[in-house]
Coordinates of C-alpha atoms in Angstrom, one line a residue:
X17 CA -32.1 -6.8 2.6
X18 CA -35.7 -7.0 3.7
X19 CA -34.5 -7.8 7.2
X20 CA -33.0 -4.3 7.6
X21 CA -36.5 -2.8 7.3
X22 CA -37.6 -4.6 10.4
X23 CA -35.8 -2.0 12.6
X24 CA -34.3 -4.7 14.9
X25 CA -31.2 -4.0 16.9
X26 CA -28.1 -4.7 14.7
X27 CA -26.6 -8.2 15.1
X28 CA -23.6 -9.7 13.4
X29 CA -24.3 -12.0 10.4
X30 CA -23.1 -15.5 11.1
X31 CA -22.5 -18.0 8.3
X32 CA -20.8 -21.3 7.6
X33 CA -18.1 -21.9 5.0
X34 CA -20.6 -22.3 2.1
X35 CA -21.1 -18.5 2.4
X36 CA -17.8 -17.6 4.0
X37 CA -15.7 -18.9 1.1
X38 CA -17.6 -16.7 -1.3
X39 CA -15.6 -13.4 -1.7
X40 CA -18.6 -11.6 -3.2
X41 CA -20.8 -12.5 -0.2
X42 CA -18.2 -11.0 2.3
X43 CA -17.7 -8.0 0.0
X44 CA -21.5 -7.4 0.1
X45 CA -21.5 -7.5 3.9
X46 CA -18.7 -5.0 4.0
X47 CA -20.4 -2.6 1.6
X48 CA -23.5 -2.6 3.8
X49 CA -21.3 -2.0 6.9
X50 CA -22.6 -5.1 8.5
X51 CA -20.6 -6.9 11.2
X52 CA -20.1 -10.6 10.4
X53 CA -18.4 -13.8 11.5
X54 CA -18.1 -16.4 8.8
X55 CA -16.4 -19.7 8.7
X56 CA -13.8 -20.2 5.9
X57 CA -11.9 -23.2 4.6
X58 CA -8.2 -23.3 5.5
X59 CA -7.4 -22.9 1.8
X60 CA -9.4 -19.6 1.4
X61 CA -7.3 -16.5 0.9
X62 CA -8.2 -13.6 3.2
X63 CA -6.6 -10.2 3.7
X64 CA -6.9 -7.8 6.6
X65 CA -6.8 -4.9 4.1
X66 CA -8.0 -4.5 0.5
X67 CA -5.4 -6.2 -1.7
X68 CA -6.5 -4.0 -4.7
X69 CA -4.7 -0.9 -3.4
X70 CA -3.4 1.4 -6.2
X71 CA 0.3 1.0 -7.1
X72 CA 2.3 4.2 -6.7
X73 CA 3.5 5.8 -9.9
X74 CA 7.2 5.3 -10.6
X75 CA 9.6 8.1 -9.8
X76 CA 10.6 10.4 -12.6
X77 CA 14.0 12.0 -13.5
X78 CA 14.5 15.8 -13.7
X79 CA 13.6 15.6 -17.4
X80 CA 10.3 13.8 -16.7
X81 CA 11.3 10.4 -18.0
X82 CA 10.8 7.3 -15.9
X83 CA 13.8 6.3 -13.8
X84 CA 15.8 3.5 -15.2
X85 CA 16.7 0.4 -13.2
X86 CA 20.4 -0.4 -13.2
X87 CA 21.5 -3.7 -14.7
X88 CA 22.6 -6.4 -12.2
X89 CA 26.2 -6.1 -11.0
X90 CA 28.8 -7.9 -13.0
X91 CA 30.0 -9.8 -10.0
X92 CA 27.5 -10.7 -7.4
X93 CA 30.0 -11.2 -4.5
X94 CA 27.5 -13.1 -2.4
X95 CA 24.1 -12.4 -1.0
X96 CA 24.8 -8.9 0.4
X97 CA 25.6 -7.5 -3.0
X98 CA 22.4 -8.8 -4.4
X99 CA 20.4 -7.4 -1.5
X100 CA 22.1 -3.9 -1.9
X101 CA 21.4 -4.0 -5.6
X102 CA 17.8 -4.9 -5.1
X103 CA 17.2 -2.2 -2.5
X104 CA 18.8 0.4 -4.8
X105 CA 16.6 -0.7 -7.7
X106 CA 13.4 -0.6 -5.6
X107 CA 14.3 2.8 -4.1
X108 CA 14.7 4.2 -7.7
X109 CA 11.3 2.9 -8.6
X110 CA 9.8 4.4 -5.5
X111 CA 8.7 1.1 -4.0
X112 CA 11.1 0.9 -1.0

Protein backbone atom coordinates (compact mmCIF):
# COMPACT_ATOMS: atom_id res chain seq x y z
CA UNK A 1 0.00 0.00 0.00
CA UNK A 2 3.07 2.19 -0.34
CA UNK A 3 1.63 3.50 -3.61
CA UNK A 4 -1.27 5.14 -1.76
CA UNK A 5 1.19 7.43 0.05
CA UNK A 6 2.35 8.95 -3.26
CA UNK A 7 -0.77 11.17 -3.42
CA UNK A 8 -1.45 10.37 -7.07
CA UNK A 9 -4.94 10.70 -8.53
CA UNK A 10 -6.86 7.47 -7.94
CA UNK A 11 -6.77 4.99 -10.84
CA UNK A 12 -8.37 1.58 -11.06
CA UNK A 13 -6.25 -1.46 -10.34
CA UNK A 14 -5.90 -3.68 -13.43
CA UNK A 15 -4.76 -7.31 -13.16
CA UNK A 16 -4.73 -10.53 -15.16
CA UNK A 17 -6.34 -13.81 -14.13
CA UNK A 18 -3.37 -14.82 -11.97
CA UNK A 19 -4.58 -12.16 -9.50
CA UNK A 20 -8.22 -11.98 -10.59
CA UNK A 21 -8.94 -15.61 -9.70
CA UNK A 22 -7.70 -15.00 -6.15
CA UNK A 23 -10.71 -14.21 -3.95
CA UNK A 24 -8.56 -12.75 -1.17
CA UNK A 25 -6.94 -10.33 -3.64
CA UNK A 26 -10.32 -9.04 -4.83
CA UNK A 27 -11.55 -8.86 -1.23
CA UNK A 28 -8.51 -6.77 -0.22
CA UNK A 29 -9.22 -4.34 -3.06
CA UNK A 30 -12.85 -3.99 -1.92
CA UNK A 31 -11.81 -3.44 1.71
CA UNK A 32 -9.54 -0.59 0.59
CA UNK A 33 -12.39 0.88 -1.52
CA UNK A 34 -10.25 0.67 -4.66
CA UNK A 35 -11.82 0.44 -8.09
CA UNK A 36 -10.54 -2.53 -10.03
CA UNK A 37 -10.85 -4.44 -13.29
CA UNK A 38 -9.42 -7.94 -13.17
CA UNK A 39 -9.52 -10.83 -15.59
CA UNK A 40 -10.98 -14.08 -14.27
CA UNK A 41 -11.09 -17.56 -15.74
CA UNK A 42 -14.52 -18.73 -16.97
CA UNK A 43 -14.64 -21.30 -14.16
CA UNK A 44 -14.18 -18.68 -11.41
CA UNK A 45 -17.27 -18.08 -9.26
CA UNK A 46 -18.15 -14.42 -8.76
CA UNK A 47 -21.13 -12.72 -7.12
CA UNK A 48 -22.58 -9.25 -7.54
CA UNK A 49 -23.35 -9.16 -3.82
CA UNK A 50 -21.76 -10.78 -0.78
CA UNK A 51 -22.81 -14.46 -0.68
CA UNK A 52 -22.19 -14.60 3.08
CA UNK A 53 -25.32 -12.69 4.02
CA UNK A 54 -26.91 -13.73 7.32
CA UNK A 55 -29.75 -16.26 7.12
CA UNK A 56 -32.99 -14.95 8.66
CA UNK A 57 -34.11 -16.66 11.85
CA UNK A 58 -37.01 -19.09 11.39
CA UNK A 59 -40.47 -17.87 12.38
CA UNK A 60 -41.77 -18.91 15.77
CA UNK A 61 -45.23 -19.98 16.94
CA UNK A 62 -47.21 -18.11 19.59
CA UNK A 63 -45.59 -20.22 22.31
CA UNK A 64 -42.08 -19.34 21.10
CA UNK A 65 -41.29 -22.74 19.57
CA UNK A 66 -39.93 -22.98 16.04
CA UNK A 67 -42.60 -23.51 13.38
CA UNK A 68 -42.83 -27.10 12.19
CA UNK A 69 -42.69 -28.00 8.53
CA UNK A 70 -45.59 -30.13 7.40
CA UNK A 71 -44.82 -33.58 6.03
CA UNK A 72 -45.17 -34.06 2.30
CA UNK A 73 -48.70 -34.66 0.98
CA UNK A 74 -49.83 -38.29 0.85
CA UNK A 75 -50.70 -37.98 -2.80
CA UNK A 76 -48.65 -35.65 -4.93
CA UNK A 77 -51.21 -35.19 -7.73
CA UNK A 78 -48.65 -33.79 -10.13
CA UNK A 79 -46.23 -30.92 -10.11
CA UNK A 80 -48.65 -28.23 -8.89
CA UNK A 81 -49.31 -29.99 -5.59
CA UNK A 82 -45.60 -30.29 -4.98
CA UNK A 83 -45.02 -26.60 -5.72
CA UNK A 84 -47.90 -25.54 -3.44
CA UNK A 85 -46.54 -27.72 -0.64
CA UNK A 86 -43.03 -26.33 -1.11
CA UNK A 87 -44.27 -22.71 -1.09
CA UNK A 88 -46.28 -23.37 2.07
CA UNK A 89 -43.27 -24.92 3.83
CA UNK A 90 -40.95 -22.09 2.81
CA UNK A 91 -43.51 -19.49 3.95
CA UNK A 92 -43.74 -21.17 7.36
CA UNK A 93 -39.97 -21.05 7.68
CA UNK A 94 -39.96 -17.37 6.72
CA UNK A 95 -37.89 -17.90 3.58
CA UNK A 96 -40.49 -17.13 0.91
